[in-house]
Amino acid sequence: MALSTSVQMTNAALSAVRTADRVSPALAAGIAGPMFERTRPSRVVHPSEQPVHLAAERHPLPLPHGDGVLYEWGTGPRTVLLVHGWRGRASQFAPIIRELRAAGFHLVAFDAPAHGDAAGRRTDIRSWVEAINRLHLEYGRFEAIIGHSLGALTTMTAVRDGVSTRGVVGLAPMSSGRYLFDAFAHGVGLSEQAAAIQRERYTRRVFPDASDPWRRFDTLAAPLPASVELLLLHDREDREIDAAQSELLHAAHGDRSRMLLSSGSGHVRLLGADRTLDAVTAFVGGGVAAVDRIERGEERSVRTAA
């Protein structure tokens, strides 16, 4: 999820928020709210992603709060689900899809409502969990689920709620839903009072019947089930989600978790970095033990052709 002021917010809009905050925190929250939920313009398919994007089988993905688009690559009994983040799209996983398809896996991904090729202009965190649950009903147990940014948080939430998988990969993950609001408020420059109002309004609209819905989206207070392994990859210079979020998740999951920190790939290019591809392919095929062997140099990953 793009959380900083780099997420297509104009200087004029940011100035309006900060000026309003000095007069009325409620007014500032009202101006900032639509910024937090805006998803358009959508991310375009990068030329390097086009061959994978065009090779997918596409299907509609009806969901309770807006329709998505479902993509599939390959066949076979071992299915891996890929979950993009805010303002992301399924095609961002093209390098990982190439690797895992060559290894014989069946890959499934989706564009969330108002993202990628899906219709709409606004959506919210519910749609990610709804999509993961829907695909779990259709495909059954996943060999692994790979989530980027917000996609990692919603993946861990869905798995803790009952979606079955052997392992989860978190690429530049966040540890809780509260982080979404705090990082956004910091990037926009909201005061604590305005941020609290904006958060309360969003919560009341999206979760009107829940007294404390964000407890569900807290993977530190309630980690993944003990049988599920976790691989975390994060860039130290990530300007969207601090790498400390992965460190917290790693500490919360103990020996069944592995964390690999890198430098120079940022929030998005992390998905195609060589170390990411090696570690993800090893983890999906053999869990944390296989990642350990790759990191020790006892095994060498064979890179597939782009």
mmCIF file of C-alpha atoms in Angstrom:
data_model
loop_
_atom_site.group_PDB
_atom_site.id
_atom_site.type_symbol
_atom_site.label_atom_id
_atom_site.label_comp_id
_atom_site.label_asym_id
_atom_site.label_seq_id
_atom_site.Cartn_x
_atom_site.Cartn_y
_atom_site.Cartn_z
ATOM 1 C CA MET A 1 0.000 0.000 0.000
ATOM 2 C CA ALA A 2 1.312 3.427 -0.873
ATOM 3 C CA LEU A 3 1.236 5.255 2.416
ATOM 4 C CA SER A 4 3.352 8.354 2.005
ATOM 5 C CA THR A 5 2.790 11.696 0.303
ATOM 6 C CA SER A 6 4.172 10.109 -2.868
ATOM 7 C CA VAL A 7 0.801 8.441 -3.522
ATOM 8 C CA GLN A 8 -0.473 10.885 -6.143
ATOM 9 C CA MET A 9 -1.378 13.554 -3.621
ATOM 10 C CA THR A 10 -0.857 17.057 -5.020
ATOM 11 C CA ASN A 11 0.934 19.709 -3.045
ATOM 12 C CA ALA A 12 -2.260 21.766 -3.134
ATOM 13 C CA ALA A 13 -4.279 18.948 -1.557
ATOM 14 C CA LEU A 14 -1.698 18.414 1.161
ATOM 15 C CA SER A 15 -1.572 22.138 1.853
ATOM 16 C CA ALA A 16 -5.366 22.219 2.121
ATOM 17 C CA VAL A 17 -5.334 19.408 4.676
ATOM 18 C CA ARG A 18 -2.689 21.060 6.833
ATOM 19 C CA THR A 19 -4.299 24.487 6.637
ATOM 20 C CA ALA A 20 -7.699 23.069 7.574
ATOM 21 C CA ASP A 21 -6.166 21.153 10.473
ATOM 22 C CA ARG A 22 -5.112 24.405 12.111
ATOM 23 C CA VAL A 23 -8.731 25.587 12.027
ATOM 24 C CA SER A 24 -10.721 22.365 12.458
ATOM 25 C CA PRO A 25 -9.331 18.824 12.846
ATOM 26 C CA ALA A 26 -12.738 17.487 11.774
ATOM 27 C CA LEU A 27 -12.562 19.469 8.543
ATOM 28 C CA ALA A 28 -9.012 18.235 7.900
ATOM 29 C CA ALA A 29 -10.163 14.659 8.454
ATOM 30 C CA GLY A 30 -12.966 15.214 5.959
ATOM 31 C CA ILE A 31 -10.517 16.398 3.299
ATOM 32 C CA ALA A 32 -8.005 13.617 4.024
ATOM 33 C CA GLY A 33 -10.554 10.787 4.086
ATOM 34 C CA PRO A 34 -11.040 10.543 0.309
ATOM 35 C CA MET A 35 -7.251 10.631 -0.187
ATOM 36 C CA PHE A 36 -6.906 7.580 2.041
ATOM 37 C CA GLU A 37 -9.427 5.588 -0.011
ATOM 38 C CA ARG A 38 -8.586 6.777 -3.525
ATOM 39 C CA THR A 39 -7.312 4.018 -5.854
ATOM 40 C CA ARG A 40 -7.200 5.723 -9.240
ATOM 41 C CA PRO A 41 -5.444 6.181 -11.559
ATOM 42 C CA SER A 42 -4.671 2.480 -11.530
ATOM 43 C CA ARG A 43 -1.197 1.103 -11.916
ATOM 44 C CA VAL A 44 -0.504 0.181 -15.545
ATOM 45 C CA VAL A 45 0.975 -3.149 -16.593
ATOM 46 C CA HIS A 46 4.725 -2.649 -16.996
ATOM 47 C CA PRO A 47 6.138 -3.800 -20.363
ATOM 48 C CA SER A 48 8.233 -6.439 -18.570
ATOM 49 C CA GLU A 49 5.026 -7.831 -17.032
ATOM 50 C CA GLN A 50 3.020 -7.969 -20.264
ATOM 51 C CA PRO A 51 3.925 -11.537 -21.367
ATOM 52 C CA VAL A 52 2.831 -12.980 -18.015
ATOM 53 C CA HIS A 53 -0.245 -10.748 -17.843
ATOM 54 C CA LEU A 54 -1.397 -11.748 -21.350
ATOM 55 C CA ALA A 55 -0.718 -15.456 -20.738
ATOM 56 C CA ALA A 56 -3.169 -15.649 -17.837
ATOM 57 C CA GLU A 57 -6.620 -17.138 -17.961
ATOM 58 C CA ARG A 58 -8.981 -14.366 -16.833
ATOM 59 C CA HIS A 59 -12.304 -14.721 -15.033
ATOM 60 C CA PRO A 60 -14.703 -12.340 -13.258
ATOM 61 C CA LEU A 61 -14.408 -12.375 -9.466
ATOM 62 C CA PRO A 62 -17.706 -11.250 -7.906
ATOM 63 C CA LEU A 63 -17.289 -10.049 -4.320
ATOM 64 C CA PRO A 64 -19.699 -8.573 -1.761
ATOM 65 C CA HIS A 65 -18.274 -5.042 -1.962
ATOM 66 C CA GLY A 66 -17.260 -4.797 -5.620
ATOM 67 C CA ASP A 67 -16.044 -7.125 -8.350
ATOM 68 C CA GLY A 68 -12.442 -8.090 -8.960
ATOM 69 C CA VAL A 69 -10.620 -9.928 -11.749
ATOM 70 C CA LEU A 70 -9.199 -13.430 -11.307
ATOM 71 C CA TYR A 71 -6.037 -14.630 -13.080
ATOM 72 C CA GLU A 72 -4.643 -18.163 -13.410
ATOM 73 C CA TRP A 73 -1.398 -19.603 -14.759
ATOM 74 C CA GLY A 74 -0.377 -23.259 -15.088
ATOM 75 C CA THR A 75 -2.073 -26.398 -13.859
ATOM 76 C CA GLY A 76 -1.521 -29.034 -11.222
ATOM 77 C CA PRO A 77 -2.525 -29.918 -7.682
ATOM 78 C CA ARG A 78 -0.275 -27.416 -5.875
ATOM 79 C CA THR A 79 -1.859 -23.964 -5.927
ATOM 80 C CA VAL A 80 -0.153 -20.747 -4.823
ATOM 81 C CA LEU A 81 -2.172 -17.571 -4.245
ATOM 82 C CA LEU A 82 -0.654 -14.114 -4.819
ATOM 83 C CA VAL A 83 -2.201 -11.048 -3.169
ATOM 84 C CA HIS A 84 -1.238 -7.524 -4.276
ATOM 85 C CA GLY A 85 -1.289 -4.403 -2.133
ATOM 86 C CA TRP A 86 -3.060 -1.038 -2.225
ATOM 87 C CA ARG A 87 -2.804 0.576 -5.681
ATOM 88 C CA GLY A 88 -1.161 -2.625 -6.866
ATOM 89 C CA ARG A 89 -2.240 -5.295 -9.331
ATOM 90 C CA ALA A 90 -1.660 -8.991 -9.998
ATOM 91 C CA SER A 91 0.808 -8.377 -12.835
ATOM 92 C CA GLN A 92 3.350 -6.996 -10.341
ATOM 93 C CA PHE A 93 4.050 -10.612 -9.382
ATOM 94 C CA ALA A 94 5.198 -11.471 -12.940
ATOM 95 C CA PRO A 95 8.796 -12.389 -11.940
ATOM 96 C CA ILE A 96 7.570 -14.651 -9.129
ATOM 97 C CA ILE A 97 4.900 -16.186 -11.361
ATOM 98 C CA ARG A 98 7.521 -17.071 -13.989
ATOM 99 C CA GLU A 99 9.674 -18.798 -11.382
ATOM 100 C CA LEU A 100 6.897 -20.762 -9.700
ATOM 101 C CA ARG A 101 5.194 -21.738 -12.945
ATOM 102 C CA ALA A 102 8.499 -23.144 -14.199
ATOM 103 C CA ALA A 103 8.675 -25.123 -10.942
ATOM 104 C CA GLY A 104 5.310 -26.727 -11.708
ATOM 105 C CA PHE A 105 2.933 -24.744 -9.531
ATOM 106 C CA HIS A 106 -0.572 -23.552 -10.344
ATOM 107 C CA LEU A 107 -0.717 -19.790 -9.725
ATOM 108 C CA VAL A 108 -3.809 -17.776 -8.827
ATOM 109 C CA ALA A 109 -3.985 -14.002 -8.342
ATOM 110 C CA PHE A 110 -6.556 -11.235 -8.517
ATOM 111 C CA ASP A 111 -7.015 -7.533 -9.075
ATOM 112 C CA ALA A 112 -9.020 -6.267 -6.106
ATOM 113 C CA PRO A 113 -12.072 -4.069 -6.803
ATOM 114 C CA ALA A 114 -11.039 -0.628 -8.141
ATOM 115 C CA HIS A 115 -7.522 -1.942 -8.830
ATOM 116 C CA GLY A 116 -5.773 -3.013 -12.013
ATOM 117 C CA ASP A 117 -8.324 -4.120 -14.607
ATOM 118 C CA ALA A 118 -11.180 -4.311 -12.084
ATOM 119 C CA ALA A 119 -13.987 -1.773 -12.237
ATOM 120 C CA GLY A 120 -14.605 0.934 -9.666
ATOM 121 C CA ARG A 121 -12.834 3.887 -8.110
ATOM 122 C CA ARG A 122 -12.958 3.079 -4.384
ATOM 123 C CA THR A 123 -12.667 0.001 -2.233
ATOM 124 C CA ASP A 124 -11.552 -0.932 1.265
ATOM 125 C CA ILE A 125 -9.675 -3.573 3.239
ATOM 126 C CA ARG A 126 -12.675 -5.933 3.384
ATOM 127 C CA SER A 127 -12.402 -6.810 -0.299
ATOM 128 C CA TRP A 128 -8.964 -8.402 0.097
ATOM 129 C CA VAL A 129 -10.106 -10.774 2.811
ATOM 130 C CA GLU A 130 -13.310 -11.515 0.899
ATOM 131 C CA ALA A 131 -11.296 -12.393 -2.215
ATOM 132 C CA ILE A 132 -8.907 -14.664 -0.307
ATOM 133 C CA ASN A 133 -11.812 -16.469 1.375
ATOM 134 C CA ARG A 134 -13.659 -16.847 -1.930
ATOM 135 C CA LEU A 135 -10.621 -18.374 -3.660
ATOM 136 C CA HIS A 136 -9.969 -20.669 -0.711
ATOM 137 C CA LEU A 137 -13.489 -22.063 -1.113
ATOM 138 C CA GLU A 138 -12.840 -22.628 -4.812
ATOM 139 C CA TYR A 139 -9.320 -24.062 -4.733
ATOM 140 C CA GLY A 140 -8.980 -25.512 -1.250
ATOM 141 C CA ARG A 141 -5.742 -25.546 0.711
ATOM 142 C CA PHE A 142 -2.980 -23.371 -0.756
ATOM 143 C CA GLU A 143 0.590 -24.582 -0.914
ATOM 144 C CA ALA A 144 1.528 -21.013 -0.019
ATOM 145 C CA ILE A 145 0.074 -17.511 -0.094
ATOM 146 C CA ILE A 146 2.320 -14.632 -1.136
ATOM 147 C CA GLY A 147 1.207 -11.142 -0.127
ATOM 148 C CA HIS A 148 2.731 -7.735 -0.824
ATOM 149 C CA SER A 149 2.217 -4.788 1.529
ATOM 150 C CA LEU A 150 -1.491 -4.587 2.430
ATOM 151 C CA GLY A 151 -1.844 -7.944 0.673
ATOM 152 C CA ALA A 152 0.454 -9.482 3.281
ATOM 153 C CA LEU A 153 -1.588 -8.109 6.193
ATOM 154 C CA THR A 154 -4.890 -9.316 4.728
ATOM 155 C CA THR A 155 -3.339 -12.695 3.905
ATOM 156 C CA MET A 156 -2.231 -13.211 7.497
ATOM 157 C CA THR A 157 -5.644 -12.086 8.728
ATOM 158 C CA ALA A 158 -7.449 -14.552 6.439
ATOM 159 C CA VAL A 159 -5.134 -17.424 7.395
ATOM 160 C CA ARG A 160 -5.636 -16.726 11.077
ATOM 161 C CA ASP A 161 -9.392 -16.708 10.395
ATOM 162 C CA GLY A 162 -9.251 -20.191 8.859
ATOM 163 C CA VAL A 163 -7.846 -20.113 5.309
ATOM 164 C CA SER A 164 -5.609 -23.184 4.989
ATOM 165 C CA THR A 165 -2.011 -22.997 3.769
ATOM 166 C CA ARG A 166 1.367 -24.464 4.592
ATOM 167 C CA GLY A 167 3.177 -21.144 4.485
ATOM 168 C CA VAL A 168 2.849 -17.379 4.056
ATOM 169 C CA VAL A 169 5.280 -15.021 2.330
ATOM 170 C CA GLY A 170 5.128 -11.389 3.414
ATOM 171 C CA LEU A 171 6.794 -8.979 0.972
ATOM 172 C CA ALA A 172 7.212 -5.550 2.607
ATOM 173 C CA PRO A 173 4.415 -6.363 5.073
ATOM 174 C CA MET A 174 2.841 -4.330 7.833
ATOM 175 C CA SER A 175 2.004 -5.840 11.192
ATOM 176 C CA SER A 176 -1.391 -4.267 11.842
ATOM 177 C CA GLY A 177 -4.249 -2.310 10.361
ATOM 178 C CA ARG A 178 -3.483 0.569 12.704
ATOM 179 C CA TYR A 179 -0.199 1.047 10.850
ATOM 180 C CA LEU A 180 -2.185 2.007 7.737
ATOM 181 C CA PHE A 181 -3.732 4.980 9.482
ATOM 182 C CA ASP A 182 -0.640 6.063 11.387
ATOM 183 C CA ALA A 183 1.590 6.027 8.306
ATOM 184 C CA PHE A 184 -1.010 7.845 6.213
ATOM 185 C CA ALA A 185 -1.534 10.494 8.889
ATOM 186 C CA HIS A 186 2.220 11.044 9.155
ATOM 187 C CA GLY A 187 2.615 11.339 5.388
ATOM 188 C CA VAL A 188 -0.250 13.794 5.016
ATOM 189 C CA GLY A 189 0.648 15.742 8.127
ATOM 190 C CA LEU A 190 -2.539 15.243 10.136
ATOM 191 C CA SER A 191 -2.572 16.173 13.792
ATOM 192 C CA GLU A 192 -3.312 13.401 16.279
ATOM 193 C CA GLN A 193 -6.853 14.708 16.728
ATOM 194 C CA ALA A 194 -7.567 14.865 12.998
ATOM 195 C CA ALA A 195 -6.031 11.416 12.470
ATOM 196 C CA ALA A 196 -8.243 9.946 15.187
ATOM 197 C CA ILE A 197 -11.338 11.459 13.577
ATOM 198 C CA GLN A 198 -10.401 10.182 10.120
ATOM 199 C CA ARG A 199 -9.744 6.700 11.508
ATOM 200 C CA GLU A 200 -13.034 6.657 13.438
ATOM 201 C CA ARG A 201 -15.058 7.736 10.398
ATOM 202 C CA TYR A 202 -13.467 5.061 8.219
ATOM 203 C CA THR A 203 -14.038 2.386 10.857
ATOM 204 C CA ARG A 204 -17.660 3.385 11.386
ATOM 205 C CA ARG A 205 -18.370 3.278 7.647
ATOM 206 C CA VAL A 206 -16.532 0.039 6.802
ATOM 207 C CA PHE A 207 -17.239 -1.904 10.007
ATOM 208 C CA PRO A 208 -20.476 -0.412 11.390
ATOM 209 C CA ASP A 209 -21.346 -3.464 13.503
ATOM 210 C CA ALA A 210 -17.926 -4.184 15.055
ATOM 211 C CA SER A 211 -16.851 -2.668 18.360
ATOM 212 C CA ASP A 212 -13.103 -3.076 17.709
ATOM 213 C CA PRO A 213 -12.545 -4.434 14.161
ATOM 214 C CA TRP A 214 -8.838 -3.629 14.100
ATOM 215 C CA ARG A 215 -8.062 -6.359 16.631
ATOM 216 C CA ARG A 216 -8.758 -8.750 13.765
ATOM 217 C CA PHE A 217 -6.066 -7.011 11.700
ATOM 218 C CA ASP A 218 -3.333 -7.251 14.328
ATOM 219 C CA THR A 219 -0.871 -10.029 13.546
ATOM 220 C CA LEU A 220 1.330 -9.273 16.549
ATOM 221 C CA ALA A 221 -1.389 -9.752 19.130
ATOM 222 C CA ALA A 222 -2.654 -12.829 17.251
ATOM 223 C CA PRO A 223 0.086 -14.461 15.128
ATOM 224 C CA LEU A 224 -0.405 -17.099 12.447
ATOM 225 C CA PRO A 225 -1.418 -20.632 13.506
ATOM 226 C CA ALA A 226 1.499 -22.664 14.853
ATOM 227 C CA SER A 227 1.488 -24.989 11.827
ATOM 228 C CA VAL A 228 2.039 -22.146 9.328
ATOM 229 C CA GLU A 229 5.583 -21.075 8.417
ATOM 230 C CA LEU A 230 6.384 -17.463 7.552
ATOM 231 C CA LEU A 231 8.930 -15.902 5.193
ATOM 232 C CA LEU A 232 9.443 -12.126 5.401
ATOM 233 C CA LEU A 233 11.337 -10.025 2.869
ATOM 234 C CA HIS A 234 11.812 -6.280 3.250
ATOM 235 C CA ASP A 235 14.097 -3.543 1.967
ATOM 236 C CA ARG A 236 15.802 -1.474 4.632
ATOM 237 C CA GLU A 237 15.202 1.717 2.624
ATOM 238 C CA ASP A 238 11.503 1.037 1.974
ATOM 239 C CA ARG A 239 9.848 4.464 2.092
ATOM 240 C CA GLU A 240 6.282 3.136 2.209
ATOM 241 C CA ILE A 241 6.429 0.552 5.014
ATOM 242 C CA ASP A 242 9.251 0.594 7.538
ATOM 243 C CA ALA A 243 11.354 -2.568 7.672
ATOM 244 C CA ALA A 244 10.804 -2.561 11.438
ATOM 245 C CA GLN A 245 7.349 -3.967 10.649
ATOM 246 C CA SER A 246 8.948 -7.186 9.375
ATOM 247 C CA GLU A 247 11.204 -7.296 12.418
ATOM 248 C CA LEU A 248 8.155 -7.177 14.689
ATOM 249 C CA LEU A 249 6.429 -9.946 12.733
ATOM 250 C CA HIS A 250 9.559 -12.087 12.781
ATOM 251 C CA ALA A 251 9.865 -11.739 16.552
ATOM 252 C CA ALA A 252 6.185 -12.627 16.997
ATOM 253 C CA HIS A 253 6.519 -15.901 15.033
ATOM 254 C CA GLY A 254 9.774 -17.281 16.401
ATOM 255 C CA ASP A 255 11.620 -20.219 14.851
ATOM 256 C CA ARG A 256 9.006 -20.892 12.169
ATOM 257 C CA SER A 257 9.766 -17.484 10.650
ATOM 258 C CA ARG A 258 12.652 -16.308 8.474
ATOM 259 C CA MET A 259 13.384 -12.653 7.687
ATOM 260 C CA LEU A 260 15.602 -11.475 4.838
ATOM 261 C CA LEU A 261 16.455 -7.774 4.680
ATOM 262 C CA SER A 262 17.903 -6.194 1.541
ATOM 263 C CA SER A 263 19.044 -2.776 0.368
ATOM 264 C CA GLY A 264 18.376 -0.908 -2.848
ATOM 265 C CA SER A 265 15.156 -2.498 -4.099
ATOM 266 C CA GLY A 266 12.573 -0.326 -2.328
ATOM 267 C CA HIS A 267 8.928 -1.170 -1.831
ATOM 268 C CA VAL A 268 7.966 -2.405 -5.309
ATOM 269 C CA ARG A 269 11.176 -3.568 -7.003
ATOM 270 C CA LEU A 270 11.577 -5.986 -4.099
ATOM 271 C CA LEU A 271 9.102 -8.267 -5.904
ATOM 272 C CA GLY A 272 11.538 -8.912 -8.753
ATOM 273 C CA ALA A 273 14.866 -8.901 -6.903
ATOM 274 C CA ASP A 274 17.013 -12.008 -7.392
ATOM 275 C CA ARG A 275 17.212 -12.729 -3.673
ATOM 276 C CA THR A 276 13.435 -12.484 -3.406
ATOM 277 C CA LEU A 277 12.905 -14.899 -6.293
ATOM 278 C CA ASP A 278 15.409 -17.398 -4.887
ATOM 279 C CA ALA A 279 13.959 -17.267 -1.370
ATOM 280 C CA VAL A 280 10.309 -17.390 -2.444
ATOM 281 C CA THR A 281 10.875 -20.314 -4.807
ATOM 282 C CA ALA A 282 12.777 -22.209 -2.111
ATOM 283 C CA PHE A 283 10.152 -21.477 0.551
ATOM 284 C CA VAL A 284 7.179 -22.495 -1.580
ATOM 285 C CA GLY A 285 8.925 -25.724 -2.507
ATOM 286 C CA GLY A 286 10.431 -26.638 0.856
ATOM 287 C CA GLY A 287 9.586 -24.195 3.635
ATOM 288 C CA VAL A 288 11.996 -22.358 5.916
ATOM 289 C CA ALA A 289 14.496 -25.235 5.828
ATOM 290 C CA ALA A 290 14.905 -24.751 2.081
ATOM 291 C CA VAL A 291 15.377 -21.001 2.565
ATOM 292 C CA ASP A 292 18.117 -21.730 5.096
ATOM 293 C CA ARG A 293 19.918 -23.953 2.588
ATOM 294 C CA ILE A 294 19.708 -21.278 -0.116
ATOM 295 C CA GLU A 295 21.030 -18.614 2.256
ATOM 296 C CA ARG A 296 23.916 -20.840 3.335
ATOM 297 C CA GLY A 297 24.787 -21.490 -0.286
ATOM 298 C CA GLU A 298 24.125 -25.217 -0.017
ATOM 299 C CA GLU A 299 21.652 -25.009 -2.898
ATOM 300 C CA ARG A 300 21.650 -22.749 -5.945
ATOM 301 C CA SER A 301 18.469 -21.514 -7.535
ATOM 302 C CA VAL A 302 18.262 -21.725 -11.329
ATOM 303 C CA ARG A 303 16.870 -18.474 -12.771
ATOM 304 C CA THR A 304 14.270 -18.941 -15.478
ATOM 305 C CA ALA A 305 14.307 -16.908 -18.653
ATOM 306 C CA ALA A 306 12.382 -13.632 -18.548
#
